[in-house]
PDB file of C-alpha atoms in Angstrom:
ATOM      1  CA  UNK A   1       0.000   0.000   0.000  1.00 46.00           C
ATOM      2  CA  UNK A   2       2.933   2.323   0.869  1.00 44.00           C
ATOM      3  CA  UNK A   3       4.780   1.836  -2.198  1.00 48.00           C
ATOM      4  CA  UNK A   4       1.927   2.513  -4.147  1.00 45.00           C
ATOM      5  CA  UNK A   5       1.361   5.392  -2.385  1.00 42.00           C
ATOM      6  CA  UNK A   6       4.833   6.409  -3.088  1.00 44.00           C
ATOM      7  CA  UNK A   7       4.642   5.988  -6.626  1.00 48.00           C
ATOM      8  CA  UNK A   8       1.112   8.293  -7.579  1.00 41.00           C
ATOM      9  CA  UNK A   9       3.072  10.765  -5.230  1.00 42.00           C
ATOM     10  CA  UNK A  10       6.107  10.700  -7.611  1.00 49.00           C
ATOM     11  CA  UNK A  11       4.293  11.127 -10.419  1.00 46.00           C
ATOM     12  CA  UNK A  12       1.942  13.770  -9.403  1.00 40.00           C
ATOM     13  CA  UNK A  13       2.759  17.174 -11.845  1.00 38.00           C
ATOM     14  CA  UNK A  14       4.076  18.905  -8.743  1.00 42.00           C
ATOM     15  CA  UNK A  15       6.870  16.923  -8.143  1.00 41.00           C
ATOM     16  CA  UNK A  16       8.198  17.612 -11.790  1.00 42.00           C
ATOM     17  CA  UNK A  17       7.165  21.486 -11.605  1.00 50.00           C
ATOM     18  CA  UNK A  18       9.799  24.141 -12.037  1.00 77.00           C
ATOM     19  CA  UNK A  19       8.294  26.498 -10.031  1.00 83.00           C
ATOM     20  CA  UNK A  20       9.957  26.416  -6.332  1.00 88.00           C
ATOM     21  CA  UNK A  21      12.590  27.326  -9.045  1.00 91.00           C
ATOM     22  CA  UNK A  22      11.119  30.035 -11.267  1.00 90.00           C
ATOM     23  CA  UNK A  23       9.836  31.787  -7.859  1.00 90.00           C
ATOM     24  CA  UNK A  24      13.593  31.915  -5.827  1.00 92.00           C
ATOM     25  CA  UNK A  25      14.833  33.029  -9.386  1.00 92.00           C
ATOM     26  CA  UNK A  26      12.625  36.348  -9.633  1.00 91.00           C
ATOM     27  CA  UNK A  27      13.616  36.812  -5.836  1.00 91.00           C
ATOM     28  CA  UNK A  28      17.018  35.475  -5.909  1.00 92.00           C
ATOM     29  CA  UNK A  29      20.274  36.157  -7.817  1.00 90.00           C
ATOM     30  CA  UNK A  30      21.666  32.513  -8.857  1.00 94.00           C
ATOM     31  CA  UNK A  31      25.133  31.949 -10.226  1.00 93.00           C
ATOM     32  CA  UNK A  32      25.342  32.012 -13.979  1.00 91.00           C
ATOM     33  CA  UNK A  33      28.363  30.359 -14.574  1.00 93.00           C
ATOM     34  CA  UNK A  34      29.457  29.300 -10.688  1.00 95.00           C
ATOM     35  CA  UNK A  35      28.868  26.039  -8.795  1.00 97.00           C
ATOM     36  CA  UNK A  36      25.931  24.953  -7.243  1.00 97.00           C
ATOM     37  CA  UNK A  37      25.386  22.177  -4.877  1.00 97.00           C
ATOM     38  CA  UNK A  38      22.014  20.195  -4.901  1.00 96.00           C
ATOM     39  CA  UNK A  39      21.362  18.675  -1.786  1.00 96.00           C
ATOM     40  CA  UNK A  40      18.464  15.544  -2.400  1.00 92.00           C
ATOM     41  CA  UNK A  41      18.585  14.496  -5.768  1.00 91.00           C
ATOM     42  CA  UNK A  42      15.264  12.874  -5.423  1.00 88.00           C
ATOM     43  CA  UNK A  43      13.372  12.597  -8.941  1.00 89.00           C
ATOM     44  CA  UNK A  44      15.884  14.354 -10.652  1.00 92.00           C
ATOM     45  CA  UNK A  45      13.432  16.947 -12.186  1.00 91.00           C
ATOM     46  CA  UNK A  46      14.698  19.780  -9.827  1.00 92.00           C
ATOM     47  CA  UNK A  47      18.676  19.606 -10.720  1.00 94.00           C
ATOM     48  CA  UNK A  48      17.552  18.886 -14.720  1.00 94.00           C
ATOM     49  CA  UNK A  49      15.674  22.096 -14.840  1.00 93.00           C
ATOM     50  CA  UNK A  50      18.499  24.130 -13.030  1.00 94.00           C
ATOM     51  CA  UNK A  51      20.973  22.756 -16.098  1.00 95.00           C
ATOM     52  CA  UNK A  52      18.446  23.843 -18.411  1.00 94.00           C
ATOM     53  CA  UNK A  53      17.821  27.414 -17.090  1.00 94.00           C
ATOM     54  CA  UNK A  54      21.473  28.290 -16.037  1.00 95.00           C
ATOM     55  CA  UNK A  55      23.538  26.582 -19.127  1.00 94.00           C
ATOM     56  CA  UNK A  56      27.091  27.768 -18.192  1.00 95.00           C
ATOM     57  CA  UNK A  57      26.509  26.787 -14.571  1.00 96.00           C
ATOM     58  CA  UNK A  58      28.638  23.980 -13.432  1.00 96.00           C
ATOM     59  CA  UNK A  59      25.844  21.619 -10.917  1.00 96.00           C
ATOM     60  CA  UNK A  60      26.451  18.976  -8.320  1.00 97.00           C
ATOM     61  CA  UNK A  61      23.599  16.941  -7.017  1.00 96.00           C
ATOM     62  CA  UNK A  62      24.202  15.247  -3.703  1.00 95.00           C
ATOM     63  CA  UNK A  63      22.171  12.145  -2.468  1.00 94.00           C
ATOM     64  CA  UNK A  64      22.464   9.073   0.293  1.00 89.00           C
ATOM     65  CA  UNK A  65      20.783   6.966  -3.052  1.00 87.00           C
ATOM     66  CA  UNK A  66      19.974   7.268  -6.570  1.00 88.00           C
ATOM     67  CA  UNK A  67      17.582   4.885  -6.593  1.00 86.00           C
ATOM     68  CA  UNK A  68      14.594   7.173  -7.217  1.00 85.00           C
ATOM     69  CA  UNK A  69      15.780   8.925  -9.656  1.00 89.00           C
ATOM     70  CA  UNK A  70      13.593   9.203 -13.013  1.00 87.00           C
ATOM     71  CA  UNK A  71      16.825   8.909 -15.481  1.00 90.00           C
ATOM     72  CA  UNK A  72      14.676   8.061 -18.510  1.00 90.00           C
ATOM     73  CA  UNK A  73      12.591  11.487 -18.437  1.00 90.00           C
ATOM     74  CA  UNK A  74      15.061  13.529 -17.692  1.00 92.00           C
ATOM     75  CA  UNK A  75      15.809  16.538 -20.111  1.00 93.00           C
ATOM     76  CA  UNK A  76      19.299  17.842 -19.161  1.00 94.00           C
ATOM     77  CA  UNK A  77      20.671  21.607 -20.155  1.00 93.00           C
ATOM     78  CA  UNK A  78      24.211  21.941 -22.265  1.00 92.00           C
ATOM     79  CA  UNK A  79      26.230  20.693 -19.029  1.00 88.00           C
ATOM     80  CA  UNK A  80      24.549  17.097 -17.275  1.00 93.00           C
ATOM     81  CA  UNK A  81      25.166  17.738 -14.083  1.00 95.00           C
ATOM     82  CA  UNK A  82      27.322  15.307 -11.786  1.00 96.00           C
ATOM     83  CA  UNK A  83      25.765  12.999  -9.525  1.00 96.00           C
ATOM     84  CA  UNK A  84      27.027  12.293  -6.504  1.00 95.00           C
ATOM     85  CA  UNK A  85      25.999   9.390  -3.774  1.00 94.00           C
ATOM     86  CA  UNK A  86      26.908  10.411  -0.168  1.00 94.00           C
ATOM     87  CA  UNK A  87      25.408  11.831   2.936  1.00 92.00           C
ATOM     88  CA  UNK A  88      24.587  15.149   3.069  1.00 91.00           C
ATOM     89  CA  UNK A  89      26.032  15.327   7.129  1.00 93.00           C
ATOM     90  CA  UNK A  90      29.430  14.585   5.201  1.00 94.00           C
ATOM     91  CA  UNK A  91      29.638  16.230   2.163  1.00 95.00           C
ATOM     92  CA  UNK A  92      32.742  15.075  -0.050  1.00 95.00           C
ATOM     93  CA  UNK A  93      33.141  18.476  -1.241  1.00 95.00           C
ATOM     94  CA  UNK A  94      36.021  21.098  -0.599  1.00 97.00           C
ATOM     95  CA  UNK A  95      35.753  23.439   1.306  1.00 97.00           C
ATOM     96  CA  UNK A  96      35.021  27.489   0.330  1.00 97.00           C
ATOM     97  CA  UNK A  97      34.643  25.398  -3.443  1.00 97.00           C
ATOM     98  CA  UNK A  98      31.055  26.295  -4.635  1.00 98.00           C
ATOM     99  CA  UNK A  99      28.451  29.452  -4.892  1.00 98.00           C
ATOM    100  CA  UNK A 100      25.871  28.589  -4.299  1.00 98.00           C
ATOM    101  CA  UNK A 101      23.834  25.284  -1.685  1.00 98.00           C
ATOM    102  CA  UNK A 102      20.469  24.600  -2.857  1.00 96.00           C
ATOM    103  CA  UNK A 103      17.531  22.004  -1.115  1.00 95.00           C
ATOM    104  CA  UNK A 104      13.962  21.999  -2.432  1.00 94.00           C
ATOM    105  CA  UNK A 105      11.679  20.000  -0.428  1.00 91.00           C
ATOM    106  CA  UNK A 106      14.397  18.234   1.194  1.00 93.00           C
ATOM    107  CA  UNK A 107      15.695  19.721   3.986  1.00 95.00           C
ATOM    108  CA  UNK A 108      12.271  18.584   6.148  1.00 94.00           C
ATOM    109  CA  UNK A 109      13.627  14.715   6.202  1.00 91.00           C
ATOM    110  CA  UNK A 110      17.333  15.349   6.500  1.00 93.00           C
ATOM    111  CA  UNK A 111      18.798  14.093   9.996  1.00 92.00           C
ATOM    112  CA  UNK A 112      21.060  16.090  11.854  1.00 95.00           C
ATOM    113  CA  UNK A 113      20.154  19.439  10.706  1.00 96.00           C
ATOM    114  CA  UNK A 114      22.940  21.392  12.540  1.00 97.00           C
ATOM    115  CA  UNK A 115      25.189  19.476  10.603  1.00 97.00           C
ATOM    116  CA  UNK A 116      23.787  19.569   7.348  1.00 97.00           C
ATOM    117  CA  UNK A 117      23.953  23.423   8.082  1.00 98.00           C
ATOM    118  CA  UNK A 118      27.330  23.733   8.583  1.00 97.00           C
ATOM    119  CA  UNK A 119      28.650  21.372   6.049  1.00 98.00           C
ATOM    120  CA  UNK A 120      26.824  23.691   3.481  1.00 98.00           C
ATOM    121  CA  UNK A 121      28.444  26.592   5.115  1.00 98.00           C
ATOM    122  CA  UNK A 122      31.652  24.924   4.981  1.00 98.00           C
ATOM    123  CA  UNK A 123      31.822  24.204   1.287  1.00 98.00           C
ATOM    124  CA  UNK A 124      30.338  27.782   0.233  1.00 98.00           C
ATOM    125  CA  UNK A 125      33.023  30.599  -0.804  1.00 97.00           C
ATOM    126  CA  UNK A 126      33.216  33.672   1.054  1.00 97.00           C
ATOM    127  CA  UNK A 127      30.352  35.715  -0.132  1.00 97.00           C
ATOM    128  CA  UNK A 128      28.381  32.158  -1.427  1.00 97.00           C
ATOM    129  CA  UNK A 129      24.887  31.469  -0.966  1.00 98.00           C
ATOM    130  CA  UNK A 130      22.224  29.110   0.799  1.00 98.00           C
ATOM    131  CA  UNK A 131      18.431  28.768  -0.917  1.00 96.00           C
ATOM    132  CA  UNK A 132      16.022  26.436   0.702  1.00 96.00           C
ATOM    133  CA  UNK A 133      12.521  25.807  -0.703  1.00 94.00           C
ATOM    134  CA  UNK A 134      10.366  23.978   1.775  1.00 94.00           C
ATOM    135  CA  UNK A 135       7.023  23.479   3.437  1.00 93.00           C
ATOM    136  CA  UNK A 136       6.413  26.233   5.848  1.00 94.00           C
ATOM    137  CA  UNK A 137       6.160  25.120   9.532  1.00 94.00           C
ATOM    138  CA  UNK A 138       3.255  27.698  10.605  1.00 93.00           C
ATOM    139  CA  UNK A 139       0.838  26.964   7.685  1.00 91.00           C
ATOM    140  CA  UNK A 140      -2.127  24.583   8.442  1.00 92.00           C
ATOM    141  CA  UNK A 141      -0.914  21.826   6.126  1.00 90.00           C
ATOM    142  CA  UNK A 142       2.290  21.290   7.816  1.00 92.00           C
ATOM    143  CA  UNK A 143       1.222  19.217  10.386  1.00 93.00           C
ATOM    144  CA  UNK A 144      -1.067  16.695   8.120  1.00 90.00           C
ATOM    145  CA  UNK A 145       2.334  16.983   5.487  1.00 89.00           C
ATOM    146  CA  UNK A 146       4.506  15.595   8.840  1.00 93.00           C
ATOM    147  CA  UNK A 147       1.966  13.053   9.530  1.00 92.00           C
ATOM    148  CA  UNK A 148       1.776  11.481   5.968  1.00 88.00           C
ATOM    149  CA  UNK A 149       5.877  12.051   5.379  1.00 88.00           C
ATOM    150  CA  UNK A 150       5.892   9.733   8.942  1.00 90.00           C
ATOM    151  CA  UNK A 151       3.915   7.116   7.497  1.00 86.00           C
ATOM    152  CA  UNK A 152       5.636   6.876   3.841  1.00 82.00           C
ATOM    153  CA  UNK A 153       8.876   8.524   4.123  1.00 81.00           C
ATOM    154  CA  UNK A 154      10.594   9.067   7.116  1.00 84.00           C
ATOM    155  CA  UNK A 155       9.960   9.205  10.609  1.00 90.00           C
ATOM    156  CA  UNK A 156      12.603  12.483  10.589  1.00 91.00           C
ATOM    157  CA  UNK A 157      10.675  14.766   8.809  1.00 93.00           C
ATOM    158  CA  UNK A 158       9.649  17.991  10.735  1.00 95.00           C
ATOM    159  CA  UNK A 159       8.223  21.258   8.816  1.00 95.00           C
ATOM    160  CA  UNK A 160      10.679  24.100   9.962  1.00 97.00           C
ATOM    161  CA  UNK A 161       9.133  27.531  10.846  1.00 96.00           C
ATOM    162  CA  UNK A 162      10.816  30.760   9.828  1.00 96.00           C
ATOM    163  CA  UNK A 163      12.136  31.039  13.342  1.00 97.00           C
ATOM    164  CA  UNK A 164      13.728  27.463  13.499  1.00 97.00           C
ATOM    165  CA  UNK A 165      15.185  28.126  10.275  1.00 97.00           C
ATOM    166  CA  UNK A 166      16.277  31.579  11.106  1.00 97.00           C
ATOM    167  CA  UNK A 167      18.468  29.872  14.479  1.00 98.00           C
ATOM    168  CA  UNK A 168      19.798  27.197  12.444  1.00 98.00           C
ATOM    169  CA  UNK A 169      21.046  29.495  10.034  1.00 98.00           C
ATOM    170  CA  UNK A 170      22.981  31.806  12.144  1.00 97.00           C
ATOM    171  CA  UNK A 171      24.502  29.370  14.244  1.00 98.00           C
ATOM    172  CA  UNK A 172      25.901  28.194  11.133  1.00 98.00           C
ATOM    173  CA  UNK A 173      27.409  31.672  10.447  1.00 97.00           C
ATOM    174  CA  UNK A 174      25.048  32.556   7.813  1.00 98.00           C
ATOM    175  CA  UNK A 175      23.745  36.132   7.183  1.00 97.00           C
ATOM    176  CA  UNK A 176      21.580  38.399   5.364  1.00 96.00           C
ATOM    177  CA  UNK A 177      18.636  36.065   5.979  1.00 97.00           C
ATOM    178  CA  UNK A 178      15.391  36.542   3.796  1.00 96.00           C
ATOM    179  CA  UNK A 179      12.485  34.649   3.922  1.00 95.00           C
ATOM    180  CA  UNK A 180       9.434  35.151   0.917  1.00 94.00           C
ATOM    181  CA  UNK A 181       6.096  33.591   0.491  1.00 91.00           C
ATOM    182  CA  UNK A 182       3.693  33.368  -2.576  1.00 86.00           C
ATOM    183  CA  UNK A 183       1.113  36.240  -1.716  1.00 78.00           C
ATOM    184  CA  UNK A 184      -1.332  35.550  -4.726  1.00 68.00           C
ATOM    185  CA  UNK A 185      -1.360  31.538  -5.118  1.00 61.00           C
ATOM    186  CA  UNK A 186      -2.965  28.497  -3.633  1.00 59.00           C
ATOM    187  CA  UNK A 187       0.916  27.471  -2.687  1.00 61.00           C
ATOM    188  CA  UNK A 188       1.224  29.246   0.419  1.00 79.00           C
ATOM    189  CA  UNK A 189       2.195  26.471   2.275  1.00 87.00           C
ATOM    190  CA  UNK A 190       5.638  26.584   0.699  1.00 90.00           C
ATOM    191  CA  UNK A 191       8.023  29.036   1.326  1.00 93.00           C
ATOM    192  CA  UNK A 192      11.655  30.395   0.443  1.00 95.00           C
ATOM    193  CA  UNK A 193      14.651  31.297   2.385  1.00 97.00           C
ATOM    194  CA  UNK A 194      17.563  32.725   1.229  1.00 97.00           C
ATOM    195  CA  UNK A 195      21.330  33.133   3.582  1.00 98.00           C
ATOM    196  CA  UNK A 196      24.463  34.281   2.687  1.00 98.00           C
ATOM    197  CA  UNK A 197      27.934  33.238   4.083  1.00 98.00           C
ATOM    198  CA  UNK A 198      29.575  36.502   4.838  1.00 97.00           C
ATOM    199  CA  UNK A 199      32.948  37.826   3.363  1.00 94.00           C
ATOM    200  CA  UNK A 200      35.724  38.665   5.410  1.00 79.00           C
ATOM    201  CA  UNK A 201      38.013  41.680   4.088  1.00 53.00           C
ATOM    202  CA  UNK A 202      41.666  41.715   4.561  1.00 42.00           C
ATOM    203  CA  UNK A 203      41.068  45.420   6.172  1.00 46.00           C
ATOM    204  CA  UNK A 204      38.265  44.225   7.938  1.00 47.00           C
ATOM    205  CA  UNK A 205      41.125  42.068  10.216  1.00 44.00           C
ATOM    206  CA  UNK A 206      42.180  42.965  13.623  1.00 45.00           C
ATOM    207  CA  UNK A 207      45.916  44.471  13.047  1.00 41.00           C
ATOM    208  CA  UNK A 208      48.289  42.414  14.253  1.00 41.00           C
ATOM    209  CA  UNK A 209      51.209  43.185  16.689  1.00 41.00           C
ATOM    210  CA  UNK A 210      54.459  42.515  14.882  1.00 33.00           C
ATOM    211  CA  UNK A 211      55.793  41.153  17.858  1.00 38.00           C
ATOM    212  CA  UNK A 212      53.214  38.900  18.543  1.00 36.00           C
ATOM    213  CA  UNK A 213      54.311  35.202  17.940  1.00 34.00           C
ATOM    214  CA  UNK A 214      52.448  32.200  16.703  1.00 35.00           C
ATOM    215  CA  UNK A 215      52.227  28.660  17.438  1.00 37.00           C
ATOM    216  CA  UNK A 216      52.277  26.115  14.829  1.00 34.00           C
TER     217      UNK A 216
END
């Protein structure tokens, strides 16, 4: 029953949409020709659109399986992006090495969220972003969403509120933290939230004292 379940989920037009994407790109500056890291492969519909609408972007899409992804439908942009299987709480990526972290609909079921926060904020460059696209934790559906992701999915997933998402941000180091909603759709229940990981200046440093000595 579950697995059927599953599947008419999977292939409901929703989950092959664009438009988590087309609504954090009117709101959102994404890197044109930088590196983005997917977190939560899933379908594959998500990361397949992104190589279609940024062509000269170089994309990474991170996930513990690829078992559901939909290879067969998949239309891919100029550059197919790589595919990577690992866990997001230990991201094989180097550090300060891409623009931009991006999680649609995923970050609800990941474990360990402190972790998954800073590992993204370890692999962004100075001045790199953070977008997250998920269901919003104070809408009415969130708690029926929770209740059905228990039952099929995972027994992990919680619906974040603005708030939650706000502290696990900054105690990642993140800044500049904007949140946006649809206003004029039946989608409500989603929303957007975009971070930055702030740049340090080399005049911005404490001056040192040139007699001070250091420990290797």
């Amino acid at each position: 029953m579950k697995a059927l379940l599953r599947k008419a989920m999977d292939k409901m037009p929703m989950m092959k949409s664009g438009s988590a994407y087309d609504f954090a790109m009117e709101h959102f500056r994404f890197p044109e020709s930088g590196t983005i890291l997917d977190f939560g492969t899933g379908n594959g519909h998500g990361v397949a659109y992104l190589s279609r609408n940024l062509p000269n972007a170089r994309i990474i899409s991170l996930d513990w399986n690829m078992e559901c992804v939909h290879w067969s439908e998949l239309e891919f942009g100029p550059s197919v992006p790589a595919f990577v299987q690992a866990d997001v709480t230990e991201v094989p990526i180097a550090s300060e090495s891409v623009d931009m972290v991006e999680m649609v609909m995923t970050f609800h079921c990941l474990p360990k969220p402190e972790r998954v926060m800073s590992e993204s904020f370890r692999v962004l460059k100075p001045g790199g972003s953070i977008f997250i696209a998920d269901v919003d934790g104070r809408h009415w559906m969130a708690k029926p969403f929770e209740w059905i992701e228990h039952w099929l999915i995972s027994p992990l997933t919680h619906a974040y509120t603005e708030e939650e998402f706000g502290k696990l941000l900054g105690a990642a180091g993140f800044e500049s933290i904007r949140v946006y909603r649809r206003e004029n759709s039946g989608k409500k229940f989603m929303m957007w939230i975009f971070a930055e990981k702030p740049v340090v200046r080399s005049e911005e440093q404490p001056p040192q004292n040139p007699e001070q000595k250091h420990c290797n």
